[in-house]
């Protein structure tokens, strides 16, 4: 299939039923691009074993080729054919898969995930998603599926089929529509490479839960600069067109407002991630609300302070990347 983005490329909207799942799997096996729902965000899926298909992801997303992609599998047994799991990686997979956790492990000798998907690295990023539609597509496709978030690179991640179509319509073959995602932020990424697991990206599984599962603190990796070893480590990422001002007490003149918790702001361009202060609700709303505020055209989006705990760590990570200079 032609993998170059084109405004004339038809993008089909598939129902998340047996026929739609079968069609999505067939497109993936043929080298096509399909936006799929997962429990975290919508992913832009392609055959991870095909360099040409993976190149289509980079082209559609306009994504830097040095940023590796997560390969999605239907189960742990399939994942262990692609990567080498030490005791920590195995414990984490057994505790949190299927679910919003990605493990970066050494590539197995028989790893079929393409070099392009792994950005030329000797490691591979693996995840078993929990969403039943994603699981059905993976099982039907019968191969690892690369699936970064279904948005243009650096833009706000897609949490609905509408979001994916807004960013990628005309660039991909299909969107499999299963409604809005539940978690709302991407997977947590943990590297299990040198004996001591490292947190590479906060996400849908809180750090505290991971530390409890392995019985030790996680080391924390800093930004990877120009050569990240896993997805989601570019400094400017998840960025709306508007500037983002963090830890704001209130909006200034001309700013849109993204609130959290009890909030009495009377503002025409205002949304609240969770009036009750529920971090799970805030995570689910984060990208959708950023998109809505950005679409209203402000120069700046002011964001209320979010607690740095549990899922708040992942929310703040995304917001800091959205606010990074670019």
PDB file of C-alpha atoms in Angstrom:
ATOM      1  CA  UNK A   1       0.000   0.000   0.000  1.00  0.00           C
ATOM      2  CA  UNK A   2       1.026   3.585  -0.537  1.00  0.00           C
ATOM      3  CA  UNK A   3       2.370   4.810   2.807  1.00  0.00           C
ATOM      4  CA  UNK A   4       2.796   8.497   1.951  1.00  0.00           C
ATOM      5  CA  UNK A   5       0.404  10.890   3.664  1.00  0.00           C
ATOM      6  CA  UNK A   6      -2.026  12.336   1.164  1.00  0.00           C
ATOM      7  CA  UNK A   7      -5.125  14.443   1.482  1.00  0.00           C
ATOM      8  CA  UNK A   8      -6.727  12.230  -1.177  1.00  0.00           C
ATOM      9  CA  UNK A   9      -6.166   8.971   0.709  1.00  0.00           C
ATOM     10  CA  UNK A  10      -9.583   7.715   1.851  1.00  0.00           C
ATOM     11  CA  UNK A  11      -9.869   6.981   5.567  1.00  0.00           C
ATOM     12  CA  UNK A  12     -12.662   4.549   6.433  1.00  0.00           C
ATOM     13  CA  UNK A  13     -14.480   4.567   9.760  1.00  0.00           C
ATOM     14  CA  UNK A  14     -14.979   0.985  10.907  1.00  0.00           C
ATOM     15  CA  UNK A  15     -17.437  -0.186  13.546  1.00  0.00           C
ATOM     16  CA  UNK A  16     -15.900  -2.093  16.473  1.00  0.00           C
ATOM     17  CA  UNK A  17     -17.788  -5.281  15.598  1.00  0.00           C
ATOM     18  CA  UNK A  18     -16.619  -8.612  14.192  1.00  0.00           C
ATOM     19  CA  UNK A  19     -16.600  -7.304  10.621  1.00  0.00           C
ATOM     20  CA  UNK A  20     -14.734  -4.133  11.528  1.00  0.00           C
ATOM     21  CA  UNK A  21     -12.155  -6.037  13.580  1.00  0.00           C
ATOM     22  CA  UNK A  22     -11.591  -8.489  10.719  1.00  0.00           C
ATOM     23  CA  UNK A  23     -11.200  -5.637   8.238  1.00  0.00           C
ATOM     24  CA  UNK A  24      -8.751  -3.802  10.505  1.00  0.00           C
ATOM     25  CA  UNK A  25      -6.635  -6.957  10.915  1.00  0.00           C
ATOM     26  CA  UNK A  26      -6.658  -7.531   7.145  1.00  0.00           C
ATOM     27  CA  UNK A  27      -5.508  -3.964   6.512  1.00  0.00           C
ATOM     28  CA  UNK A  28      -2.668  -4.382   9.007  1.00  0.00           C
ATOM     29  CA  UNK A  29      -1.539  -7.661   7.483  1.00  0.00           C
ATOM     30  CA  UNK A  30      -1.490  -5.935   4.072  1.00  0.00           C
ATOM     31  CA  UNK A  31       0.764  -3.135   5.342  1.00  0.00           C
ATOM     32  CA  UNK A  32      -1.939  -0.556   5.993  1.00  0.00           C
ATOM     33  CA  UNK A  33      -2.424   1.991   8.762  1.00  0.00           C
ATOM     34  CA  UNK A  34      -5.356   1.766  11.190  1.00  0.00           C
ATOM     35  CA  UNK A  35      -6.143   3.890  14.242  1.00  0.00           C
ATOM     36  CA  UNK A  36      -7.140   1.472  17.022  1.00  0.00           C
ATOM     37  CA  UNK A  37      -8.681   2.010  20.446  1.00  0.00           C
ATOM     38  CA  UNK A  38      -6.748   0.907  23.511  1.00  0.00           C
ATOM     39  CA  UNK A  39      -7.546   1.481  27.171  1.00  0.00           C
ATOM     40  CA  UNK A  40      -5.066   4.386  27.226  1.00  0.00           C
ATOM     41  CA  UNK A  41      -5.414   6.387  23.974  1.00  0.00           C
ATOM     42  CA  UNK A  42      -6.058   5.559  20.324  1.00  0.00           C
ATOM     43  CA  UNK A  43      -2.977   4.109  18.661  1.00  0.00           C
ATOM     44  CA  UNK A  44      -1.891   4.409  15.017  1.00  0.00           C
ATOM     45  CA  UNK A  45      -1.305   0.759  14.211  1.00  0.00           C
ATOM     46  CA  UNK A  46       0.860  -0.919  11.588  1.00  0.00           C
ATOM     47  CA  UNK A  47       2.648  -4.250  11.167  1.00  0.00           C
ATOM     48  CA  UNK A  48       5.679  -3.886  13.455  1.00  0.00           C
ATOM     49  CA  UNK A  49       7.572  -6.561  11.516  1.00  0.00           C
ATOM     50  CA  UNK A  50       7.444  -4.561   8.262  1.00  0.00           C
ATOM     51  CA  UNK A  51       9.837  -1.666   7.844  1.00  0.00           C
ATOM     52  CA  UNK A  52       7.654  -0.276   5.053  1.00  0.00           C
ATOM     53  CA  UNK A  53       4.529  -0.349   7.215  1.00  0.00           C
ATOM     54  CA  UNK A  54       6.387   1.274  10.119  1.00  0.00           C
ATOM     55  CA  UNK A  55       7.687   3.953   7.763  1.00  0.00           C
ATOM     56  CA  UNK A  56       4.038   4.690   7.011  1.00  0.00           C
ATOM     57  CA  UNK A  57       3.485   5.486  10.707  1.00  0.00           C
ATOM     58  CA  UNK A  58       6.407   7.916  10.718  1.00  0.00           C
ATOM     59  CA  UNK A  59       5.153   9.535   7.511  1.00  0.00           C
ATOM     60  CA  UNK A  60       1.546   9.866   8.673  1.00  0.00           C
ATOM     61  CA  UNK A  61       2.554  11.224  12.087  1.00  0.00           C
ATOM     62  CA  UNK A  62       5.519  13.252  10.779  1.00  0.00           C
ATOM     63  CA  UNK A  63       7.368  11.612  13.654  1.00  0.00           C
ATOM     64  CA  UNK A  64      11.163  11.729  14.174  1.00  0.00           C
ATOM     65  CA  UNK A  65      12.605   8.384  13.085  1.00  0.00           C
ATOM     66  CA  UNK A  66      14.856   8.162  16.158  1.00  0.00           C
ATOM     67  CA  UNK A  67      11.854   7.895  18.494  1.00  0.00           C
ATOM     68  CA  UNK A  68      11.142   4.146  18.898  1.00  0.00           C
ATOM     69  CA  UNK A  69       7.675   2.640  18.835  1.00  0.00           C
ATOM     70  CA  UNK A  70       5.859   0.291  21.211  1.00  0.00           C
ATOM     71  CA  UNK A  71       5.050  -3.145  19.814  1.00  0.00           C
ATOM     72  CA  UNK A  72       1.690  -4.463  21.009  1.00  0.00           C
ATOM     73  CA  UNK A  73       1.050  -8.183  21.542  1.00  0.00           C
ATOM     74  CA  UNK A  74      -2.017 -10.205  22.539  1.00  0.00           C
ATOM     75  CA  UNK A  75      -0.383 -11.980  25.502  1.00  0.00           C
ATOM     76  CA  UNK A  76       2.775 -12.499  27.542  1.00  0.00           C
ATOM     77  CA  UNK A  77       3.793 -15.630  25.629  1.00  0.00           C
ATOM     78  CA  UNK A  78       3.851 -13.640  22.379  1.00  0.00           C
ATOM     79  CA  UNK A  79       5.794 -10.833  24.044  1.00  0.00           C
ATOM     80  CA  UNK A  80       8.442 -13.250  25.346  1.00  0.00           C
ATOM     81  CA  UNK A  81       9.166 -14.305  21.766  1.00  0.00           C
ATOM     82  CA  UNK A  82      10.141 -10.701  21.047  1.00  0.00           C
ATOM     83  CA  UNK A  83      12.026  -9.679  24.197  1.00  0.00           C
ATOM     84  CA  UNK A  84      14.168 -11.111  26.978  1.00  0.00           C
ATOM     85  CA  UNK A  85      12.413 -10.826  30.350  1.00  0.00           C
ATOM     86  CA  UNK A  86      14.430 -10.804  33.561  1.00  0.00           C
ATOM     87  CA  UNK A  87      12.779 -11.514  36.902  1.00  0.00           C
ATOM     88  CA  UNK A  88      11.621  -7.903  37.349  1.00  0.00           C
ATOM     89  CA  UNK A  89      10.163  -7.683  33.844  1.00  0.00           C
ATOM     90  CA  UNK A  90       8.361 -10.973  34.284  1.00  0.00           C
ATOM     91  CA  UNK A  91       6.921  -9.917  37.648  1.00  0.00           C
ATOM     92  CA  UNK A  92       5.667  -6.646  36.184  1.00  0.00           C
ATOM     93  CA  UNK A  93       4.156  -8.341  33.135  1.00  0.00           C
ATOM     94  CA  UNK A  94       2.355 -10.857  35.324  1.00  0.00           C
ATOM     95  CA  UNK A  95       1.085  -8.113  37.639  1.00  0.00           C
ATOM     96  CA  UNK A  96      -0.058  -5.524  35.087  1.00  0.00           C
ATOM     97  CA  UNK A  97      -0.651  -7.211  31.725  1.00  0.00           C
ATOM     98  CA  UNK A  98      -2.980  -6.832  30.032  1.00  0.00           C
ATOM     99  CA  UNK A  99      -2.909  -3.168  30.963  1.00  0.00           C
ATOM    100  CA  UNK A 100      -1.314   0.274  30.532  1.00  0.00           C
ATOM    101  CA  UNK A 101       2.315  -0.772  31.159  1.00  0.00           C
ATOM    102  CA  UNK A 102       5.093  -0.891  28.548  1.00  0.00           C
ATOM    103  CA  UNK A 103       8.295  -2.791  29.265  1.00  0.00           C
ATOM    104  CA  UNK A 104      11.565  -1.969  27.510  1.00  0.00           C
ATOM    105  CA  UNK A 105      13.676  -5.130  27.476  1.00  0.00           C
ATOM    106  CA  UNK A 106      16.567  -6.544  25.418  1.00  0.00           C
ATOM    107  CA  UNK A 107      15.386  -7.768  22.030  1.00  0.00           C
ATOM    108  CA  UNK A 108      15.267 -11.558  21.825  1.00  0.00           C
ATOM    109  CA  UNK A 109      17.507 -13.283  19.246  1.00  0.00           C
ATOM    110  CA  UNK A 110      14.409 -14.145  17.213  1.00  0.00           C
ATOM    111  CA  UNK A 111      12.751 -10.716  17.592  1.00  0.00           C
ATOM    112  CA  UNK A 112      10.705  -9.889  14.498  1.00  0.00           C
ATOM    113  CA  UNK A 113       9.984  -6.244  15.402  1.00  0.00           C
ATOM    114  CA  UNK A 114      11.680  -4.253  12.662  1.00  0.00           C
ATOM    115  CA  UNK A 115      14.815  -2.198  13.219  1.00  0.00           C
ATOM    116  CA  UNK A 116      12.887   0.888  12.169  1.00  0.00           C
ATOM    117  CA  UNK A 117      10.265   0.326  14.861  1.00  0.00           C
ATOM    118  CA  UNK A 118      13.095  -0.146  17.389  1.00  0.00           C
ATOM    119  CA  UNK A 119      14.964   2.917  16.043  1.00  0.00           C
ATOM    120  CA  UNK A 120      18.014   0.717  15.486  1.00  0.00           C
ATOM    121  CA  UNK A 121      18.302  -0.172  19.166  1.00  0.00           C
ATOM    122  CA  UNK A 122      19.092  -3.549  20.735  1.00  0.00           C
ATOM    123  CA  UNK A 123      16.028  -3.132  22.949  1.00  0.00           C
ATOM    124  CA  UNK A 124      12.322  -3.462  22.245  1.00  0.00           C
ATOM    125  CA  UNK A 125       9.317  -1.770  23.881  1.00  0.00           C
ATOM    126  CA  UNK A 126       6.450  -4.225  24.463  1.00  0.00           C
ATOM    127  CA  UNK A 127       2.884  -3.947  25.749  1.00  0.00           C
ATOM    128  CA  UNK A 128      -0.181  -6.176  26.073  1.00  0.00           C
ATOM    129  CA  UNK A 129      -3.191  -3.822  25.995  1.00  0.00           C
ATOM    130  CA  UNK A 130      -6.349  -4.497  27.994  1.00  0.00           C
ATOM    131  CA  UNK A 131      -8.916  -3.130  25.542  1.00  0.00           C
ATOM    132  CA  UNK A 132     -11.023  -6.018  24.159  1.00  0.00           C
ATOM    133  CA  UNK A 133     -11.162  -4.524  20.650  1.00  0.00           C
ATOM    134  CA  UNK A 134      -7.392  -4.006  20.530  1.00  0.00           C
ATOM    135  CA  UNK A 135      -6.882  -7.545  21.830  1.00  0.00           C
ATOM    136  CA  UNK A 136      -9.173  -8.969  19.141  1.00  0.00           C
ATOM    137  CA  UNK A 137      -7.329  -7.115  16.385  1.00  0.00           C
ATOM    138  CA  UNK A 138      -3.927  -8.244  17.687  1.00  0.00           C
ATOM    139  CA  UNK A 139      -5.083 -11.856  17.854  1.00  0.00           C
ATOM    140  CA  UNK A 140      -6.510 -11.685  14.319  1.00  0.00           C
ATOM    141  CA  UNK A 141      -3.446  -9.923  12.880  1.00  0.00           C
ATOM    142  CA  UNK A 142      -1.144 -12.613  14.251  1.00  0.00           C
ATOM    143  CA  UNK A 143       1.955 -10.427  14.547  1.00  0.00           C
ATOM    144  CA  UNK A 144       3.371  -7.600  16.679  1.00  0.00           C
ATOM    145  CA  UNK A 145       1.623  -4.311  15.953  1.00  0.00           C
ATOM    146  CA  UNK A 146       3.375  -0.974  16.401  1.00  0.00           C
ATOM    147  CA  UNK A 147       0.919   1.612  17.647  1.00  0.00           C
ATOM    148  CA  UNK A 148       2.074   5.025  18.853  1.00  0.00           C
ATOM    149  CA  UNK A 149      -0.667   7.508  19.684  1.00  0.00           C
ATOM    150  CA  UNK A 150      -2.941   8.296  16.733  1.00  0.00           C
ATOM    151  CA  UNK A 151      -2.050  11.956  16.296  1.00  0.00           C
ATOM    152  CA  UNK A 152       0.495  14.042  14.447  1.00  0.00           C
ATOM    153  CA  UNK A 153       3.865  13.960  16.205  1.00  0.00           C
ATOM    154  CA  UNK A 154       4.043  16.430  19.069  1.00  0.00           C
ATOM    155  CA  UNK A 155       0.292  17.068  18.980  1.00  0.00           C
ATOM    156  CA  UNK A 156      -2.285  16.160  21.624  1.00  0.00           C
ATOM    157  CA  UNK A 157      -2.985  12.426  21.829  1.00  0.00           C
ATOM    158  CA  UNK A 158      -6.289  11.057  20.520  1.00  0.00           C
ATOM    159  CA  UNK A 159      -8.809   9.681  23.017  1.00  0.00           C
ATOM    160  CA  UNK A 160     -11.648   9.178  20.518  1.00  0.00           C
ATOM    161  CA  UNK A 161     -12.135   8.219  16.883  1.00  0.00           C
ATOM    162  CA  UNK A 162     -13.039  11.853  16.158  1.00  0.00           C
ATOM    163  CA  UNK A 163      -9.669  13.014  17.525  1.00  0.00           C
ATOM    164  CA  UNK A 164      -7.811  10.477  15.382  1.00  0.00           C
ATOM    165  CA  UNK A 165      -9.721  11.485  12.261  1.00  0.00           C
ATOM    166  CA  UNK A 166      -9.116  15.175  12.945  1.00  0.00           C
ATOM    167  CA  UNK A 167      -5.347  14.641  12.940  1.00  0.00           C
ATOM    168  CA  UNK A 168      -4.941  11.745  10.514  1.00  0.00           C
ATOM    169  CA  UNK A 169      -7.954  11.718   8.182  1.00  0.00           C
ATOM    170  CA  UNK A 170      -6.688  11.421   4.616  1.00  0.00           C
ATOM    171  CA  UNK A 171      -3.367   9.982   5.831  1.00  0.00           C
ATOM    172  CA  UNK A 172      -4.361   6.499   7.014  1.00  0.00           C
ATOM    173  CA  UNK A 173      -6.569   3.665   5.814  1.00  0.00           C
ATOM    174  CA  UNK A 174      -9.097   3.378   8.625  1.00  0.00           C
ATOM    175  CA  UNK A 175     -10.177   4.252  12.154  1.00  0.00           C
ATOM    176  CA  UNK A 176     -11.755   1.507  14.261  1.00  0.00           C
ATOM    177  CA  UNK A 177     -14.308   3.371  16.370  1.00  0.00           C
ATOM    178  CA  UNK A 178     -14.943   1.975  19.857  1.00  0.00           C
ATOM    179  CA  UNK A 179     -15.845   5.242  21.569  1.00  0.00           C
ATOM    180  CA  UNK A 180     -13.739   7.170  24.061  1.00  0.00           C
ATOM    181  CA  UNK A 181     -10.805   5.620  25.876  1.00  0.00           C
ATOM    182  CA  UNK A 182     -10.958   5.028  29.628  1.00  0.00           C
ATOM    183  CA  UNK A 183      -7.489   5.720  31.034  1.00  0.00           C
ATOM    184  CA  UNK A 184      -6.814   8.830  28.955  1.00  0.00           C
ATOM    185  CA  UNK A 185      -3.019   8.956  29.278  1.00  0.00           C
ATOM    186  CA  UNK A 186      -0.499   6.641  27.671  1.00  0.00           C
ATOM    187  CA  UNK A 187       1.081   3.607  29.261  1.00  0.00           C
ATOM    188  CA  UNK A 188       3.726   3.792  31.953  1.00  0.00           C
ATOM    189  CA  UNK A 189       7.114   2.799  30.483  1.00  0.00           C
ATOM    190  CA  UNK A 190       9.622   0.877  32.600  1.00  0.00           C
ATOM    191  CA  UNK A 191      13.052  -0.268  31.361  1.00  0.00           C
ATOM    192  CA  UNK A 192      14.240  -3.645  32.652  1.00  0.00           C
ATOM    193  CA  UNK A 193      17.736  -3.727  31.188  1.00  0.00           C
ATOM    194  CA  UNK A 194      20.471  -3.631  33.815  1.00  0.00           C
ATOM    195  CA  UNK A 195      19.002  -5.285  36.876  1.00  0.00           C
ATOM    196  CA  UNK A 196      17.480  -2.112  38.363  1.00  0.00           C
ATOM    197  CA  UNK A 197      14.145  -1.210  36.697  1.00  0.00           C
ATOM    198  CA  UNK A 198      13.925   2.430  35.608  1.00  0.00           C
ATOM    199  CA  UNK A 199      10.844   4.572  35.136  1.00  0.00           C
ATOM    200  CA  UNK A 200      11.129   6.095  31.669  1.00  0.00           C
ATOM    201  CA  UNK A 201       7.650   7.616  31.451  1.00  0.00           C
ATOM    202  CA  UNK A 202       4.864   7.908  34.026  1.00  0.00           C
ATOM    203  CA  UNK A 203       1.498   6.745  32.759  1.00  0.00           C
ATOM    204  CA  UNK A 204      -1.575   4.632  33.372  1.00  0.00           C
ATOM    205  CA  UNK A 205       0.009   2.432  36.081  1.00  0.00           C
ATOM    206  CA  UNK A 206       1.147   4.585  39.040  1.00  0.00           C
ATOM    207  CA  UNK A 207       4.766   4.313  40.114  1.00  0.00           C
ATOM    208  CA  UNK A 208       3.728   3.275  43.616  1.00  0.00           C
ATOM    209  CA  UNK A 209       1.934   0.194  42.271  1.00  0.00           C
ATOM    210  CA  UNK A 210       4.985  -0.818  40.240  1.00  0.00           C
ATOM    211  CA  UNK A 211       7.306  -0.395  43.209  1.00  0.00           C
ATOM    212  CA  UNK A 212       4.975  -2.524  45.327  1.00  0.00           C
ATOM    213  CA  UNK A 213       5.006  -5.279  42.698  1.00  0.00           C
ATOM    214  CA  UNK A 214       8.822  -5.458  42.481  1.00  0.00           C
ATOM    215  CA  UNK A 215       9.499  -4.717  46.155  1.00  0.00           C
ATOM    216  CA  UNK A 216      11.959  -1.892  45.501  1.00  0.00           C
ATOM    217  CA  UNK A 217      12.039   1.761  44.424  1.00  0.00           C
ATOM    218  CA  UNK A 218      12.206   2.555  40.731  1.00  0.00           C
ATOM    219  CA  UNK A 219      15.169   4.474  39.422  1.00  0.00           C
ATOM    220  CA  UNK A 220      14.044   7.557  37.490  1.00  0.00           C
ATOM    221  CA  UNK A 221      15.424   8.250  34.029  1.00  0.00           C
ATOM    222  CA  UNK A 222      15.806  11.835  32.833  1.00  0.00           C
ATOM    223  CA  UNK A 223      14.820  13.114  29.396  1.00  0.00           C
ATOM    224  CA  UNK A 224      16.715  11.282  26.705  1.00  0.00           C
ATOM    225  CA  UNK A 225      17.588  14.378  24.677  1.00  0.00           C
ATOM    226  CA  UNK A 226      18.143  13.613  21.012  1.00  0.00           C
ATOM    227  CA  UNK A 227      18.283   9.816  21.250  1.00  0.00           C
ATOM    228  CA  UNK A 228      15.451   8.455  23.421  1.00  0.00           C
ATOM    229  CA  UNK A 229      15.517   4.727  24.228  1.00  0.00           C
ATOM    230  CA  UNK A 230      11.743   4.548  24.485  1.00  0.00           C
ATOM    231  CA  UNK A 231       8.658   6.361  23.200  1.00  0.00           C
ATOM    232  CA  UNK A 232       7.417   9.537  24.847  1.00  0.00           C
ATOM    233  CA  UNK A 233      10.786  10.972  25.909  1.00  0.00           C
ATOM    234  CA  UNK A 234      11.083  13.983  23.609  1.00  0.00           C
ATOM    235  CA  UNK A 235      11.052  17.178  25.674  1.00  0.00           C
ATOM    236  CA  UNK A 236       8.429  18.998  23.583  1.00  0.00           C
ATOM    237  CA  UNK A 237       5.591  16.547  23.152  1.00  0.00           C
ATOM    238  CA  UNK A 238       1.804  16.443  23.374  1.00  0.00           C
ATOM    239  CA  UNK A 239       1.812  20.115  22.375  1.00  0.00           C
ATOM    240  CA  UNK A 240      -1.220  22.210  21.383  1.00  0.00           C
ATOM    241  CA  UNK A 241      -0.799  25.219  19.082  1.00  0.00           C
ATOM    242  CA  UNK A 242      -1.296  27.533  22.071  1.00  0.00           C
ATOM    243  CA  UNK A 243       1.407  28.085  24.652  1.00  0.00           C
ATOM    244  CA  UNK A 244       0.828  26.323  27.973  1.00  0.00           C
ATOM    245  CA  UNK A 245       1.354  28.018  31.350  1.00  0.00           C
ATOM    246  CA  UNK A 246       1.525  25.602  34.276  1.00  0.00           C
ATOM    247  CA  UNK A 247       0.680  25.851  37.992  1.00  0.00           C
ATOM    248  CA  UNK A 248      -1.482  28.900  37.400  1.00  0.00           C
ATOM    249  CA  UNK A 249      -3.638  30.388  40.130  1.00  0.00           C
ATOM    250  CA  UNK A 250      -6.043  31.957  37.627  1.00  0.00           C
ATOM    251  CA  UNK A 251      -6.167  32.840  33.932  1.00  0.00           C
ATOM    252  CA  UNK A 252      -4.762  36.141  32.746  1.00  0.00           C
ATOM    253  CA  UNK A 253      -6.471  38.329  30.155  1.00  0.00           C
ATOM    254  CA  UNK A 254      -6.699  36.467  26.844  1.00  0.00           C
ATOM    255  CA  UNK A 255      -5.830  33.050  28.280  1.00  0.00           C
ATOM    256  CA  UNK A 256      -7.952  29.922  28.222  1.00  0.00           C
ATOM    257  CA  UNK A 257      -8.258  28.042  31.523  1.00  0.00           C
ATOM    258  CA  UNK A 258      -7.829  24.351  32.340  1.00  0.00           C
ATOM    259  CA  UNK A 259      -8.879  23.880  35.942  1.00  0.00           C
ATOM    260  CA  UNK A 260      -8.714  21.078  38.486  1.00  0.00           C
ATOM    261  CA  UNK A 261     -10.671  20.597  41.706  1.00  0.00           C
ATOM    262  CA  UNK A 262     -13.068  23.138  43.237  1.00  0.00           C
ATOM    263  CA  UNK A 263     -12.861  26.087  40.875  1.00  0.00           C
ATOM    264  CA  UNK A 264     -14.956  29.239  40.761  1.00  0.00           C
ATOM    265  CA  UNK A 265     -13.410  30.674  37.603  1.00  0.00           C
ATOM    266  CA  UNK A 266     -16.132  32.372  35.561  1.00  0.00           C
ATOM    267  CA  UNK A 267     -14.444  32.301  32.187  1.00  0.00           C
ATOM    268  CA  UNK A 268     -15.790  31.776  28.643  1.00  0.00           C
ATOM    269  CA  UNK A 269     -12.820  29.582  27.667  1.00  0.00           C
ATOM    270  CA  UNK A 270     -12.651  27.288  30.695  1.00  0.00           C
ATOM    271  CA  UNK A 271     -12.832  23.550  31.298  1.00  0.00           C
ATOM    272  CA  UNK A 272     -12.226  21.612  34.515  1.00  0.00           C
ATOM    273  CA  UNK A 273     -10.394  18.281  34.392  1.00  0.00           C
ATOM    274  CA  UNK A 274     -12.203  17.119  37.537  1.00  0.00           C
ATOM    275  CA  UNK A 275     -14.242  19.440  39.776  1.00  0.00           C
ATOM    276  CA  UNK A 276     -14.060  16.785  42.513  1.00  0.00           C
ATOM    277  CA  UNK A 277     -10.256  16.494  42.286  1.00  0.00           C
ATOM    278  CA  UNK A 278     -10.340  12.901  40.973  1.00  0.00           C
ATOM    279  CA  UNK A 279      -7.020  12.220  39.201  1.00  0.00           C
ATOM    280  CA  UNK A 280      -8.460   9.289  37.240  1.00  0.00           C
ATOM    281  CA  UNK A 281     -11.199  11.541  35.867  1.00  0.00           C
ATOM    282  CA  UNK A 282      -8.596  14.242  35.143  1.00  0.00           C
ATOM    283  CA  UNK A 283      -6.401  11.825  33.189  1.00  0.00           C
ATOM    284  CA  UNK A 284      -9.360  10.687  31.102  1.00  0.00           C
ATOM    285  CA  UNK A 285     -10.224  14.307  30.228  1.00  0.00           C
ATOM    286  CA  UNK A 286      -6.698  15.697  29.760  1.00  0.00           C
ATOM    287  CA  UNK A 287      -6.079  15.405  26.024  1.00  0.00           C
ATOM    288  CA  UNK A 288      -9.687  15.958  24.985  1.00  0.00           C
ATOM    289  CA  UNK A 289      -9.960  19.140  27.042  1.00  0.00           C
ATOM    290  CA  UNK A 290      -6.622  20.457  25.775  1.00  0.00           C
ATOM    291  CA  UNK A 291      -7.870  19.907  22.231  1.00  0.00           C
ATOM    292  CA  UNK A 292     -11.144  21.714  22.918  1.00  0.00           C
ATOM    293  CA  UNK A 293      -9.417  24.693  24.503  1.00  0.00           C
ATOM    294  CA  UNK A 294      -6.793  24.839  21.766  1.00  0.00           C
ATOM    295  CA  UNK A 295      -9.519  24.814  19.102  1.00  0.00           C
ATOM    296  CA  UNK A 296     -10.999  27.981  20.650  1.00  0.00           C
ATOM    297  CA  UNK A 297      -7.893  29.841  19.492  1.00  0.00           C
ATOM    298  CA  UNK A 298      -6.194  31.276  22.614  1.00  0.00           C
ATOM    299  CA  UNK A 299      -2.552  32.319  22.556  1.00  0.00           C
ATOM    300  CA  UNK A 300      -2.056  30.630  25.937  1.00  0.00           C
ATOM    301  CA  UNK A 301      -3.774  27.921  27.985  1.00  0.00           C
ATOM    302  CA  UNK A 302      -3.299  28.457  31.730  1.00  0.00           C
ATOM    303  CA  UNK A 303      -3.413  25.206  33.729  1.00  0.00           C
ATOM    304  CA  UNK A 304      -4.209  24.868  37.428  1.00  0.00           C
ATOM    305  CA  UNK A 305      -1.800  23.031  39.718  1.00  0.00           C
ATOM    306  CA  UNK A 306      -2.207  19.224  39.605  1.00  0.00           C
ATOM    307  CA  UNK A 307      -1.070  17.095  42.591  1.00  0.00           C
ATOM    308  CA  UNK A 308       2.166  15.210  41.873  1.00  0.00           C
ATOM    309  CA  UNK A 309       0.948  11.817  43.073  1.00  0.00           C
ATOM    310  CA  UNK A 310      -0.551   8.684  41.522  1.00  0.00           C
ATOM    311  CA  UNK A 311      -1.860   9.479  38.038  1.00  0.00           C
ATOM    312  CA  UNK A 312      -1.037  13.129  38.715  1.00  0.00           C
ATOM    313  CA  UNK A 313       2.597  12.292  37.953  1.00  0.00           C
ATOM    314  CA  UNK A 314       1.631  11.178  34.423  1.00  0.00           C
ATOM    315  CA  UNK A 315      -0.685  14.167  33.919  1.00  0.00           C
ATOM    316  CA  UNK A 316       2.030  16.603  34.971  1.00  0.00           C
ATOM    317  CA  UNK A 317       4.575  14.847  32.757  1.00  0.00           C
ATOM    318  CA  UNK A 318       2.308  15.404  29.724  1.00  0.00           C
ATOM    319  CA  UNK A 319       1.631  18.998  30.690  1.00  0.00           C
ATOM    320  CA  UNK A 320       5.340  19.787  31.131  1.00  0.00           C
ATOM    321  CA  UNK A 321       6.034  18.370  27.686  1.00  0.00           C
ATOM    322  CA  UNK A 322       3.153  20.370  26.244  1.00  0.00           C
ATOM    323  CA  UNK A 323       4.626  23.501  27.823  1.00  0.00           C
ATOM    324  CA  UNK A 324       8.242  22.843  26.740  1.00  0.00           C
ATOM    325  CA  UNK A 325       9.895  25.359  24.359  1.00  0.00           C
ATOM    326  CA  UNK A 326       9.449  24.401  20.707  1.00  0.00           C
TER     327      UNK A 326
END
